[in-house]
Amino acid sequence: GGGVFQGWAGGYPEIVKENELFERYYRELGIVPRGEWDAFMAALREPLPATLRITGYRSHAKEILHCLKEKYFKELQDLEVDGQKVEMPQALSWYPEELAWHTNLSRKILRKSPQLEKFHQFLVSETECGNISRQEAVSMIPPLLLDVNPHHKILDMCAAPGSKTAQLIEMLHADMDVPFPKGFVIANDVDNKRCYLLVHQAKRLNSPCIMVVNHDASSIPNLQIDVDGRKEVLFYDRILCDVPCSGDGTMRKNIDVWKKWTTQNSLQLHGLQLRIATRGVEQLAEGGRMVYSTCSLNPIENEAVIASLLEKSQGALELADVSSELPGLKRMPGITKWKVMLKDGQWFEEWGDVPSNRQTQIRPTMFPVKDEEKLKAMNLERCLRILPHHQNTGGFFVAVLIKKSPMPWNKRQPKIHQKLPQRTEDTEVTVANSDNGSECITEEPTLAENEESKKTQELQNSDTEQSKKEGVCGPPPSKKMKLFGFKEDPFVFLPEDDPLFLPIQKFYALDPSFPKMNLLTRTQEGKKRQLYMVSKELRNVLLNNSEKMKVINTGIKVWSRNSDGEQFGCAFRLAQEGIYTLYPFIHARIINVCIEDVKILLTQENPFLSKFSSETQKKVKDMAMGSIVLKYDPDPEKPDDLQCPIVLCGWQGKTSLRAFVPKNERLHYLRMMGVEVFKAKRKEEELESRMTEVQHRLAQTEEGMDVEDKEHDLVTKMEAEIGEESSHSPVESSAMEVENKTEDLDQSSKNANSHVSQESNGTNANNVKD
């Protein structure tokens, strides 16, 4: 007490950016080119520049880029903050189409400076509706090197907090005219809480092709899919293996790494990293590509893992030469020689030097391959090392692996796929109970793994005895695996003859090609409140793996029950989240509106019909009341107007017309149309008072709006005011704090409003957790 703190973020003592062991370790390893050591260390001591990425998922990415360059970046010209001149943001030279930018503005400056409040609000709002990702530059590299096409089946093994997952989803939807790409992303994380952060991130992109699951990546189960009536093991075309690491490449933003750094972290993580990478290549299809990455500079976590993987693959894997990919990205080659150091500073050059009392800490796989011929054949120099001082980034490591043939322990496999026993039109999973699939992995597991496998098999067999209804994918049995965190509602696909669908089909004149089999709800009994949609391929995965997979979330909301609609012929209104997926199949209740109409819809809560253009009034006149689609098509002859199409969900009342669009999405469209939407920051007390009203807000009802919508709106407001980002740590911890705050509030709400936890009585429990 009484001391003056001149903290990096205010209120904290300055962390001394020195670590003698770190310097000794990396100097000795020679990972930095000769003569560049001082520049390397100086860069590590500088704050990391803020970077942002414009999502290429939406057709209007170019409009956002235009808005950024012509409006917000121009306002930064000649601006000084705390005596420091703000440098103009620069496009990352290696990122395609100028869709990624970096600036010298730190998060602290962005959030605290009144001159930058408008720009900061823009970033928070656009991030929330998925148009911008505030993501570290080096974190953008692995998805780009995966070379994703829209038909690829992708596994993201350690996906939270989700910025890389978002990139993968964007790549699937490269062609916006295809509502259901054939590919999908299964995003996994071992941490249940982080899975909900991941869901929140993925939902911003409104894709029917993403599934979030909760497993230990090192033992993620083999999934099965139905191929022409046969059960086959699902192999992935692309796998992103961004493993947990010591994170010493993140020192510029995680400054506590300076005082905590020791070689012990790498020694402890190496085994886990190798197990995860091994599990990844087992599930990779032949000819498929896996990217292994860490935000660490340490060869124990990088080249040692890759070398060990290549050695035990016996030629099944090879490192891809990606030197011609991402031109403009400065990189160093992977290293081939390194040593191992204990936290006390003791060095070991080879496994034979390690005393027996240290052999639990240091493993043989941590050392480089001694056989020069073997080492040469591995081509470890094809790995990428990103050093902070070369392009003002964090430190990073990437290796791109191609699978040429099955792994050696997978080779004794039956060529004929086994048919699984059928029962009550559902599938009982009996093949691959030890998570090895029909590929019959014959590598000797450890004794503990054998015991675990037997136990899992016995429990799984006993748990599948309870028969399930057709199309119901419940959560995995609690005995089979410990279910930490929230218990998930089941995923129930709509039966083909469900009477619920006919009025919907008729009301919106849905195209005969509409895939109604892909519709699902999250309740088995009672009224269905929400209808969600997944792609055909994810439906296949869900139906065939419910006993072995813990699914946290999948599908996008396409319809919400609205009791007012029943009197007009349809009890379900359209949901904005799924409108871009649904729109190609809708042939009725579409109103084409001009740009002035769109502005009225987005700025006024429930405007009278008389406020709209005469054309719109005429179209509405002959249409029955209820949910509608409002479509804006750009006029090429008016280049100053918004030049990308917009599809909005609306509601036609007796005398009014309204849009059902989340707040941040409204602000986004208005910005794109040149409407000033900036509002000065509200006081913190206002935020606190609103937080105490959560219970009241959730209990209220509003025309066409359910509890889930209100809750999402509340989360949005809180995030916008707290101003947190949605990228890798330390941002990840900030975003988690937001989640925890809302979660605490949600819990108190649940106690007073039991309908929140049951979809059949208000909303689905999963969205509460978002």
mmCIF file of N, CA and C in Angstrom, residues 32 38 80 86 155 167 169 220 222 294 313 348 359 421 479 501 551 617 647 672 704:
data_model
loop_
_atom_site.group_PDB
_atom_site.id
_atom_site.type_symbol
_atom_site.label_atom_id
_atom_site.label_comp_id
_atom_site.label_asym_id
_atom_site.label_seq_id
_atom_site.Cartn_x
_atom_site.Cartn_y
_atom_site.Cartn_z
ATOM 1 N N VAL A 32 17.817 -17.993 -33.577
ATOM 2 C CA VAL A 32 17.781 -16.652 -34.175
ATOM 3 C C VAL A 32 19.030 -16.479 -35.034
ATOM 4 N N ASP A 38 19.696 -9.089 -30.679
ATOM 5 C CA ASP A 38 19.227 -7.871 -30.002
ATOM 6 C C ASP A 38 17.873 -7.418 -30.551
ATOM 7 N N GLU A 80 -2.975 11.826 -32.651
ATOM 8 C CA GLU A 80 -1.999 11.541 -31.612
ATOM 9 C C GLU A 80 -2.732 11.107 -30.352
ATOM 10 N N VAL A 86 -0.439 8.032 -34.024
ATOM 11 C CA VAL A 86 -1.059 6.770 -34.430
ATOM 12 C C VAL A 86 -0.652 6.472 -35.868
ATOM 13 N N LEU A 155 -11.467 -31.562 -39.178
ATOM 14 C CA LEU A 155 -11.453 -31.700 -37.723
ATOM 15 C C LEU A 155 -10.502 -30.656 -37.150
ATOM 16 N N GLN A 167 -12.131 -19.152 -39.356
ATOM 17 C CA GLN A 167 -11.502 -19.106 -40.682
ATOM 18 C C GLN A 167 -11.871 -20.328 -41.521
ATOM 19 N N ILE A 169 -14.554 -22.207 -41.230
ATOM 20 C CA ILE A 169 -15.968 -22.124 -41.631
ATOM 21 C C ILE A 169 -16.110 -21.204 -42.840
ATOM 22 N N ILE A 220 -9.726 -38.671 -28.931
ATOM 23 C CA ILE A 220 -11.003 -38.339 -29.568
ATOM 24 C C ILE A 220 -11.503 -39.568 -30.342
ATOM 25 N N ASN A 222 -13.084 -42.370 -32.854
ATOM 26 C CA ASN A 222 -13.338 -42.529 -34.284
ATOM 27 C C ASN A 222 -14.844 -42.459 -34.497
ATOM 28 N N THR A 294 2.064 -24.498 -32.979
ATOM 29 C CA THR A 294 2.149 -24.047 -31.587
ATOM 30 C C THR A 294 2.525 -22.564 -31.597
ATOM 31 N N SER A 313 5.948 -43.098 -38.221
ATOM 32 C CA SER A 313 5.038 -43.296 -39.361
ATOM 33 C C SER A 313 5.646 -44.202 -40.432
ATOM 34 N N PHE A 348 21.408 -31.721 -21.853
ATOM 35 C CA PHE A 348 21.640 -33.098 -22.304
ATOM 36 C C PHE A 348 21.606 -33.114 -23.826
ATOM 37 N N GLN A 359 14.735 -39.708 -16.066
ATOM 38 C CA GLN A 359 14.147 -40.286 -17.277
ATOM 39 C C GLN A 359 12.624 -40.254 -17.312
ATOM 40 N N PRO A 421 -24.709 -54.367 -36.484
ATOM 41 C CA PRO A 421 -26.028 -54.918 -36.166
ATOM 42 C C PRO A 421 -27.075 -53.813 -36.107
ATOM 43 N N LYS A 479 -22.391 -42.805 -17.688
ATOM 44 C CA LYS A 479 -21.469 -43.804 -17.165
ATOM 45 C C LYS A 479 -20.268 -43.969 -18.092
ATOM 46 N N PHE A 501 -44.495 -29.548 -39.957
ATOM 47 C CA PHE A 501 -43.799 -29.002 -41.126
ATOM 48 C C PHE A 501 -44.737 -28.526 -42.234
ATOM 49 N N VAL A 551 -21.705 -34.024 -28.013
ATOM 50 C CA VAL A 551 -21.949 -32.847 -28.861
ATOM 51 C C VAL A 551 -22.422 -31.703 -27.972
ATOM 52 N N GLN A 617 -45.528 -0.515 -49.917
ATOM 53 C CA GLN A 617 -46.897 -0.505 -49.388
ATOM 54 C C GLN A 617 -47.834 -1.342 -50.258
ATOM 55 N N VAL A 647 -30.578 -9.693 -46.801
ATOM 56 C CA VAL A 647 -31.825 -10.419 -46.543
ATOM 57 C C VAL A 647 -32.138 -10.276 -45.062
ATOM 58 N N MET A 672 -22.775 0.149 -43.184
ATOM 59 C CA MET A 672 -22.486 -0.112 -44.593
ATOM 60 C C MET A 672 -23.256 0.850 -45.504
ATOM 61 N N GLY A 704 -43.328 -11.815 -30.967
ATOM 62 C CA GLY A 704 -42.383 -12.501 -31.850
ATOM 63 C C GLY A 704 -40.979 -12.643 -31.297
#
